[in-house]
Coordinates of C-alpha atoms in Angstrom, one line a residue:
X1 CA 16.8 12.8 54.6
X2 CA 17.7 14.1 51.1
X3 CA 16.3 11.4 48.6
X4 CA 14.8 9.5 51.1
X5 CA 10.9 7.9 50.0
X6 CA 9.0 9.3 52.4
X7 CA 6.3 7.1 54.1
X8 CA 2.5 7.1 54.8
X9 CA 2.2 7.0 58.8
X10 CA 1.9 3.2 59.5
X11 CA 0.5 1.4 62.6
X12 CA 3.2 0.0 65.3
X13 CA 2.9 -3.6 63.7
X14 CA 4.4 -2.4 60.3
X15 CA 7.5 -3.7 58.9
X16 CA 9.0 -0.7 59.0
X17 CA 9.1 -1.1 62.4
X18 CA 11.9 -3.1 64.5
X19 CA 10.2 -4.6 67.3
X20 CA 12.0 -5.2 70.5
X21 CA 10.4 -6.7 73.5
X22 CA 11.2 -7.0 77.0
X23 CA 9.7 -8.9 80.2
X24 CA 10.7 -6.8 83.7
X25 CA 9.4 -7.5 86.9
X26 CA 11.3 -6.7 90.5
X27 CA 14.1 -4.8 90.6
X28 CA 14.3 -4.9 87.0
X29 CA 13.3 -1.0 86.0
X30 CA 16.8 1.0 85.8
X31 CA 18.4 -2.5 84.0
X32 CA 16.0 -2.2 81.7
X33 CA 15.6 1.3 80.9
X34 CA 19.3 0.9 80.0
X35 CA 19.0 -1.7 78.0
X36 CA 15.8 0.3 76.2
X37 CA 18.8 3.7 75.6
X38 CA 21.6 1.5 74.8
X39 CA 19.2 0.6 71.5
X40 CA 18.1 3.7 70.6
X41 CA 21.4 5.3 70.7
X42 CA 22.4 3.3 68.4
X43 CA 19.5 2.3 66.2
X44 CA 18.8 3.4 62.7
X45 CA 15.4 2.8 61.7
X46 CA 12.4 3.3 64.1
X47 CA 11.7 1.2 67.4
X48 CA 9.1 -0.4 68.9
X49 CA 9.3 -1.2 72.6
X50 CA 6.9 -4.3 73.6
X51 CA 7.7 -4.1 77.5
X52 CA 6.1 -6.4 79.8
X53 CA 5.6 -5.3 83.3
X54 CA 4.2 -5.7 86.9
X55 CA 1.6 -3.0 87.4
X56 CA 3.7 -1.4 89.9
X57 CA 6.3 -0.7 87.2
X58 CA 3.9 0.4 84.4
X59 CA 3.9 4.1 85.5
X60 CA 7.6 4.3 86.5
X61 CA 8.1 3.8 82.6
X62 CA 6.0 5.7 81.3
X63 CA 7.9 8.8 83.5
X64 CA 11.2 7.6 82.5
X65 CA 10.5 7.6 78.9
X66 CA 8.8 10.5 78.3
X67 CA 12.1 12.7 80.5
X68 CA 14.3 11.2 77.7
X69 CA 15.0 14.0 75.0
X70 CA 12.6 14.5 71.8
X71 CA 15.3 14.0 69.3
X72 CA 15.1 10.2 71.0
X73 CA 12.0 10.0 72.0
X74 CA 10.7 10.0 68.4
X75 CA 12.8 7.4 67.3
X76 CA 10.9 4.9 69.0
X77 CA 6.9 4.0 70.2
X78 CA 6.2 2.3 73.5
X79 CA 4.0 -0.5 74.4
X80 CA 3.0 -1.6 78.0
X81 CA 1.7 -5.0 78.7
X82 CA 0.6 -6.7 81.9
X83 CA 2.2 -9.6 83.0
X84 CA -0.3 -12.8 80.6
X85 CA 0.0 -16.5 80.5
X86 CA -2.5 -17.3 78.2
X87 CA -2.5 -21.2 78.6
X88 CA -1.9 -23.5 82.5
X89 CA -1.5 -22.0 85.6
X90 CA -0.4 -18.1 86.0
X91 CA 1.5 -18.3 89.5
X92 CA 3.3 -21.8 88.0
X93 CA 4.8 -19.6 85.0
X94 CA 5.3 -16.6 87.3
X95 CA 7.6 -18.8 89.4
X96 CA 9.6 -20.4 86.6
X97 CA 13.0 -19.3 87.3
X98 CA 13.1 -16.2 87.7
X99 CA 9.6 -14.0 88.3
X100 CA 7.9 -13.5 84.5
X101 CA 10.9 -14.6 82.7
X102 CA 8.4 -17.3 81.1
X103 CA 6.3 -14.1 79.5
X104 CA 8.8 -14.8 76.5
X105 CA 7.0 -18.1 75.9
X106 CA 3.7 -16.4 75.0
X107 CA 4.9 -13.6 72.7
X108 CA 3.9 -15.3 69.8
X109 CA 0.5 -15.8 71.2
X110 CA -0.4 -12.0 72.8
X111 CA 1.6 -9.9 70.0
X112 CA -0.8 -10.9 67.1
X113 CA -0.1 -8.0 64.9
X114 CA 3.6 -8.4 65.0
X115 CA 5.3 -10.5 62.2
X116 CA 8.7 -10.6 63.7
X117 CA 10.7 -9.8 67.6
X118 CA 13.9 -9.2 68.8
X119 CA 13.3 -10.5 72.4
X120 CA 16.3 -9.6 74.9
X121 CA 16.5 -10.0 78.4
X122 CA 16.5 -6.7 81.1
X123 CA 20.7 -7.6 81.6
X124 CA 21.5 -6.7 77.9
X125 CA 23.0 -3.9 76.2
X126 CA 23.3 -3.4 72.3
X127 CA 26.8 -2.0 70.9
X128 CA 25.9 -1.6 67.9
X129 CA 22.8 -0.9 65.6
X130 CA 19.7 -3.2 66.2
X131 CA 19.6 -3.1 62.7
X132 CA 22.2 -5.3 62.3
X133 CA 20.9 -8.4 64.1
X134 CA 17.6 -7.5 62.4
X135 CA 18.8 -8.1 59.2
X136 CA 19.8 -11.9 60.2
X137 CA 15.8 -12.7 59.6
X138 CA 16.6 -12.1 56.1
X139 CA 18.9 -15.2 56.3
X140 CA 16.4 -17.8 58.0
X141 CA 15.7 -20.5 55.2
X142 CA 12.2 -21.6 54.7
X143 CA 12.0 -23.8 58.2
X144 CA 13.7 -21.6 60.4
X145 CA 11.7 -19.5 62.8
X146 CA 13.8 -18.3 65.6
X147 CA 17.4 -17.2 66.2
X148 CA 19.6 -17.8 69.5
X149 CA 23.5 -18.3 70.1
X150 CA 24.6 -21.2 71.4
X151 CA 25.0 -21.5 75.4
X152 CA 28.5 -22.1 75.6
X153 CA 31.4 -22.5 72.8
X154 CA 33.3 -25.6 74.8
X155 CA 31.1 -28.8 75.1
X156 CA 33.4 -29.7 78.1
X157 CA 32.7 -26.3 80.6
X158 CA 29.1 -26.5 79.0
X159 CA 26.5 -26.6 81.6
X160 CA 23.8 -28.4 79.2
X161 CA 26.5 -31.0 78.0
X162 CA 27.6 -31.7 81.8
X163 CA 24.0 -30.9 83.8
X164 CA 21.0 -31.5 81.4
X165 CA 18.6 -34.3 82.3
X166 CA 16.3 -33.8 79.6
X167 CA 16.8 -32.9 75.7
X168 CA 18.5 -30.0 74.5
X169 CA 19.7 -28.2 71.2
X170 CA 23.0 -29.2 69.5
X171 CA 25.7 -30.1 71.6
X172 CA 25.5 -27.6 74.0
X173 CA 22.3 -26.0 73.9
X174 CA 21.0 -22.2 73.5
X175 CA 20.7 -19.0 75.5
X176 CA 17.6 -17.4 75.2
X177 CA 18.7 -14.3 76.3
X178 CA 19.0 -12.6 72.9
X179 CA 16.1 -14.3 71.0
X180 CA 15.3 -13.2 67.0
X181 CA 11.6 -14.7 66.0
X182 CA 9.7 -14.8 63.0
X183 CA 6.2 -14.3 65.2
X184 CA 4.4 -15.5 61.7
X185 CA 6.3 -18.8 61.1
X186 CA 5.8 -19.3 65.1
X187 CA 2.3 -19.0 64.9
X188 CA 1.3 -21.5 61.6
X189 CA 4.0 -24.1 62.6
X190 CA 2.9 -27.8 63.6
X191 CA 5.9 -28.8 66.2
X192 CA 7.0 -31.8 66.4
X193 CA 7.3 -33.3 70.7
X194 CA 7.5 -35.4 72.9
X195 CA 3.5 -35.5 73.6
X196 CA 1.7 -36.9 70.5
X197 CA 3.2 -38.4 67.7
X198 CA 1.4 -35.2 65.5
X199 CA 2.2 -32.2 65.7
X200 CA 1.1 -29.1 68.0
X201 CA 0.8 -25.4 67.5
X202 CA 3.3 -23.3 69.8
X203 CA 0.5 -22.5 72.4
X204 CA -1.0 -25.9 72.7
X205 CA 2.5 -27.7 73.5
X206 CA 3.6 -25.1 75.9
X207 CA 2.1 -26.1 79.3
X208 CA 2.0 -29.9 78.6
X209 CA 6.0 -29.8 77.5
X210 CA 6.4 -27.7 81.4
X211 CA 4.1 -30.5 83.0
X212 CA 6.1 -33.5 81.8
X213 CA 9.7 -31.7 82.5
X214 CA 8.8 -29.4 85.0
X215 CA 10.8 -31.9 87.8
X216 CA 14.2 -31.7 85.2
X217 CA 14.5 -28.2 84.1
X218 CA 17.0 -25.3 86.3
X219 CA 16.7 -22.6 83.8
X220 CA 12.8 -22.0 83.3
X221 CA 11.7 -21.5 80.3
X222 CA 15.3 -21.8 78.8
X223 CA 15.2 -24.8 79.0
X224 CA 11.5 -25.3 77.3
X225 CA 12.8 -23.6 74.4
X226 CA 15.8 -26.1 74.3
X227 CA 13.6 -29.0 74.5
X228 CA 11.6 -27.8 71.6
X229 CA 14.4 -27.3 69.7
X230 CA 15.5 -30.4 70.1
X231 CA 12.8 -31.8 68.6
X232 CA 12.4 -29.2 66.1
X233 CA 16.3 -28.4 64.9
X234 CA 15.1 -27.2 61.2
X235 CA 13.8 -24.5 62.7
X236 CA 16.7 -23.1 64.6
X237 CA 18.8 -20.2 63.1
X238 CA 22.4 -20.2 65.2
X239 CA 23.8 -16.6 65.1
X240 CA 27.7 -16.1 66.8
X241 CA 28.3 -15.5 69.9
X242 CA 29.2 -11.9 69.6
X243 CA 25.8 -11.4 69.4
X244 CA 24.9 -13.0 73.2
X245 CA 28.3 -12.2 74.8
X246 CA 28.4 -13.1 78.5
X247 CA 31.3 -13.5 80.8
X248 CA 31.2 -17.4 80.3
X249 CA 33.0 -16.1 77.2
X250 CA 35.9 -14.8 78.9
X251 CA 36.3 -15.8 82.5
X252 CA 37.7 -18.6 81.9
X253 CA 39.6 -17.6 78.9
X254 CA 38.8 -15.8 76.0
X255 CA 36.8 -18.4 74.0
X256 CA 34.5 -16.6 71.1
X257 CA 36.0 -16.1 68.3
X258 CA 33.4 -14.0 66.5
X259 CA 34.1 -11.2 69.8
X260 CA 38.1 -11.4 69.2
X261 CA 37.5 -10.5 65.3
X262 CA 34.8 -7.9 65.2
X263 CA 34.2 -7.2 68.4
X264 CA 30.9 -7.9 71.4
X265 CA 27.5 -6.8 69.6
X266 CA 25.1 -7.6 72.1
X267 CA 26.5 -7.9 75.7
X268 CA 24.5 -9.8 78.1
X269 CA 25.3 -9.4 81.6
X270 CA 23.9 -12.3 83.5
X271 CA 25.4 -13.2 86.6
X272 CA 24.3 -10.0 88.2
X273 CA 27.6 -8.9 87.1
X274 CA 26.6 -5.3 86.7
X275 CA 25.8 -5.0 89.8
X276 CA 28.6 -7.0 91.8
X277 CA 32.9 -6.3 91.2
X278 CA 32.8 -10.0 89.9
X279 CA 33.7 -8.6 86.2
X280 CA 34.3 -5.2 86.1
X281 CA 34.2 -5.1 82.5
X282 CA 30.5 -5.5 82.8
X283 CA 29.9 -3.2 85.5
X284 CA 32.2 -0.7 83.3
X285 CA 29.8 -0.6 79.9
X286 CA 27.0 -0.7 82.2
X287 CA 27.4 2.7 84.0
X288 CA 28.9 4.4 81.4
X289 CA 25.9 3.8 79.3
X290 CA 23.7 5.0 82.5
X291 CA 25.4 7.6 83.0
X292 CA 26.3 8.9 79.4
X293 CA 23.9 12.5 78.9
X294 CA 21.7 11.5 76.1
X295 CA 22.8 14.3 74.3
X296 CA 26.5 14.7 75.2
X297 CA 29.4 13.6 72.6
X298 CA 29.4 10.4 72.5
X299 CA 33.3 9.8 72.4
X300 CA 34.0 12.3 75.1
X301 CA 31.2 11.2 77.6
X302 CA 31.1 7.7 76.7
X303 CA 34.0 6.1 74.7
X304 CA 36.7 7.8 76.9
X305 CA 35.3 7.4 80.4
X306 CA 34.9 4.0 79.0
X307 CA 38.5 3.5 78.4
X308 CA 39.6 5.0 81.5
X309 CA 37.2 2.1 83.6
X310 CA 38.6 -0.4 81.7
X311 CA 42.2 0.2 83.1
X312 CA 41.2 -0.8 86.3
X313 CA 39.8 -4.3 85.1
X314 CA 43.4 -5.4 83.6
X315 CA 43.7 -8.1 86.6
X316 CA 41.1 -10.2 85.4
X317 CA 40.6 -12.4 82.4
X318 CA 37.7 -10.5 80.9
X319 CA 39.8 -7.1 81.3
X320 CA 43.0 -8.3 79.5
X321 CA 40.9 -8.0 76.4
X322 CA 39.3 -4.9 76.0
X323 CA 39.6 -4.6 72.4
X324 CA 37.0 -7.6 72.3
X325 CA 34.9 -5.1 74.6
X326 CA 36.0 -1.7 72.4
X327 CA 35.8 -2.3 68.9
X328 CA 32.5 -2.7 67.8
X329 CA 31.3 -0.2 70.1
X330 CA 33.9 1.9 68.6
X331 CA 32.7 1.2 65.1
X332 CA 29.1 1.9 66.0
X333 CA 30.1 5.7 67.9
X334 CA 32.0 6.6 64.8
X335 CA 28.9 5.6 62.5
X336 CA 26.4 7.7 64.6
X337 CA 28.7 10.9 64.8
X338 CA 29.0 10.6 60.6
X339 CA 25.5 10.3 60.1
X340 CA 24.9 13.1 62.5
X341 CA 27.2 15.2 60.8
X342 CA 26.4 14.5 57.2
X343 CA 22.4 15.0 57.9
X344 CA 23.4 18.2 59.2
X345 CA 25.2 19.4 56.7
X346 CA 23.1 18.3 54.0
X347 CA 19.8 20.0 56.2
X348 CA 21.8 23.5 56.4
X349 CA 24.0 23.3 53.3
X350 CA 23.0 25.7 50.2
X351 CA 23.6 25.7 46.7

């Protein structure tokens, strides 16, 4: 771009890279290769994918990504990783919760030459720029390490408040789902537990926290990060919900208020919920971003069909707010088509 300091070519661990990882396994492949073009439709700066996958998958991704257009395809590099657990027993972490979701635990320890990770899970899809949740690292203080919304808004319909049998974060615990870290802090941090009274580095307390509350956790390695928080809290950045929406927000009544003022930024649709009629809303974002032609207007073949959906998901409690689903995404479309514009015009405009 005009003005623009132009850059030596730098390795895929720069800073001048955003890194996003992602742990798929199953069924996974389509969710995630959505999740992968919902953030570089929308992204600003460069992208590195750090996807972690079953061999079976690996070369399904590697064909998906390379049919995707050039003018996105060099927006972002891609990384493929075998399924690792570096510490305890492999087919114990495979099993936690749901298969490989514990691969999130060891990011810290295989990614080396990354300073910091956005981790999201396969069920999430970014309405606006990566960007702008990268820029929260900027605001940890000097103890804080990781990011993560809070579980629930309402103590009283919170599962962790109601459920939990062993320690958790706050009052109603986190959702790891959407997960900012500071790989650098992670890795020279003494944390404080429930083993020793000193402290341990992230990989030695890992398997020894899942041996003594392997009997008391539901929600895998969730709830690992919960109990370290717990004991840790300094080192806990809390970012709004809009930025880990998920219909617990909604299906019982509209109950984040960061969504209802600038609208959903990350959209996490656990639950299954794209794939079931149990919130159409979901379902709606989810295939218009699937099916949206990567290089198609993006209010005519993607804001519009989007609107049109959402007419039909008026009945429930999520679909009598779609301005909560609309505006940021709205925000984000306009943003794109102005930059596209003005690059444009400023590559073919003579003086």
């Amino acid at each position: 771009k005009p003005g623009e300091q132009k850059h030596p070519k730098e390795p895929s661990s720069s800073l001048q890279c955003m890194h996003l990882a992602v742990v798929a396994c199953g069924d996974r492949l389509e969710e995630t290769l959505i999740m992968l073009k919902s953030a570089v439709l929308f992204s600003n700066r460069r992208l590195c994918f750090h996807i972690f996958a079953e061999d079976s998958l690996k070369p399904e991704f590697e064909k998906k990504l390379k049919e995707w257009p050039s003018s996105y395809t060099k927006k972002f590099e891609s990384n493929i990783y075998p399924i690792t657990f570096s510490v305890g027993n492999a087919q114990e972490w495979k099993k936690l919760f749901k298969p490989c979701a514990a691969q999130r635990l060891f990011l810290p320890v295989i990614l080396k030459d990354v300073d910091s990770l956005l981790y999201v899970d396969t069920d999430v899809l970014f309405l606006r720029p990566i960007d702008d949740i990268w820029h929260l690292l900027g605001e940890f203080n000097s103890t804080q390490l990781a990011a993560m919304a809070p579980e629930h808004e309402i103590p009283k319909i919170g599962w962790y408040s109601r459920f939990a049998r062993h320690p958790y974060y706050g009052t109603t615990g986190v959702n790891s789902g959407v997960m900012l870290m500071n790989l650098t802090r992670i890795r020279s941090t003494q944390f404080k537990n429930s083993l020793i009274p000193g402290g341990l580095t992230w990989e030695e307390m890992l398997y020894p926290l899942y041996q003594k509350y392997k009997n008391y956790i539901t929600w895998g390695d969730q709830d690992l990060l919960n109990i370290i928080f717990y004991f840790n809290p300094e080192c806990l950045y809390v970012f709004p919900c809009q930025w880990n929406y998920r219909p617990d927000h909604c299906m019982y009544g509209s109950n984040c208020r960061g969504a209802e003022e600038e609208g959903v930024s990350i959209l996490h649709g656990n639950r299954g919920v794209y794939h079931d009629d149990k919130q159409p809303t979901f379902k709606a974002l989810y295939e218009v971003i699937r099916d949206f032609p990567f290089e198609d207007n993006l209010f005519q073949s993607l804001y519009y069909p989007l609107q049109s959906k959402f007419l039909d998901t008026v009945h429930t409690l999520c679909g009598r707010i779609p301005q909560v689903f609309l505006k940021q995404i709205e925000k984000t479309m306009k943003k794109v088509y102005e930059n596209r514009v003005i690059v444009y015009l400023g590559a073919n405009h003579r003086y």
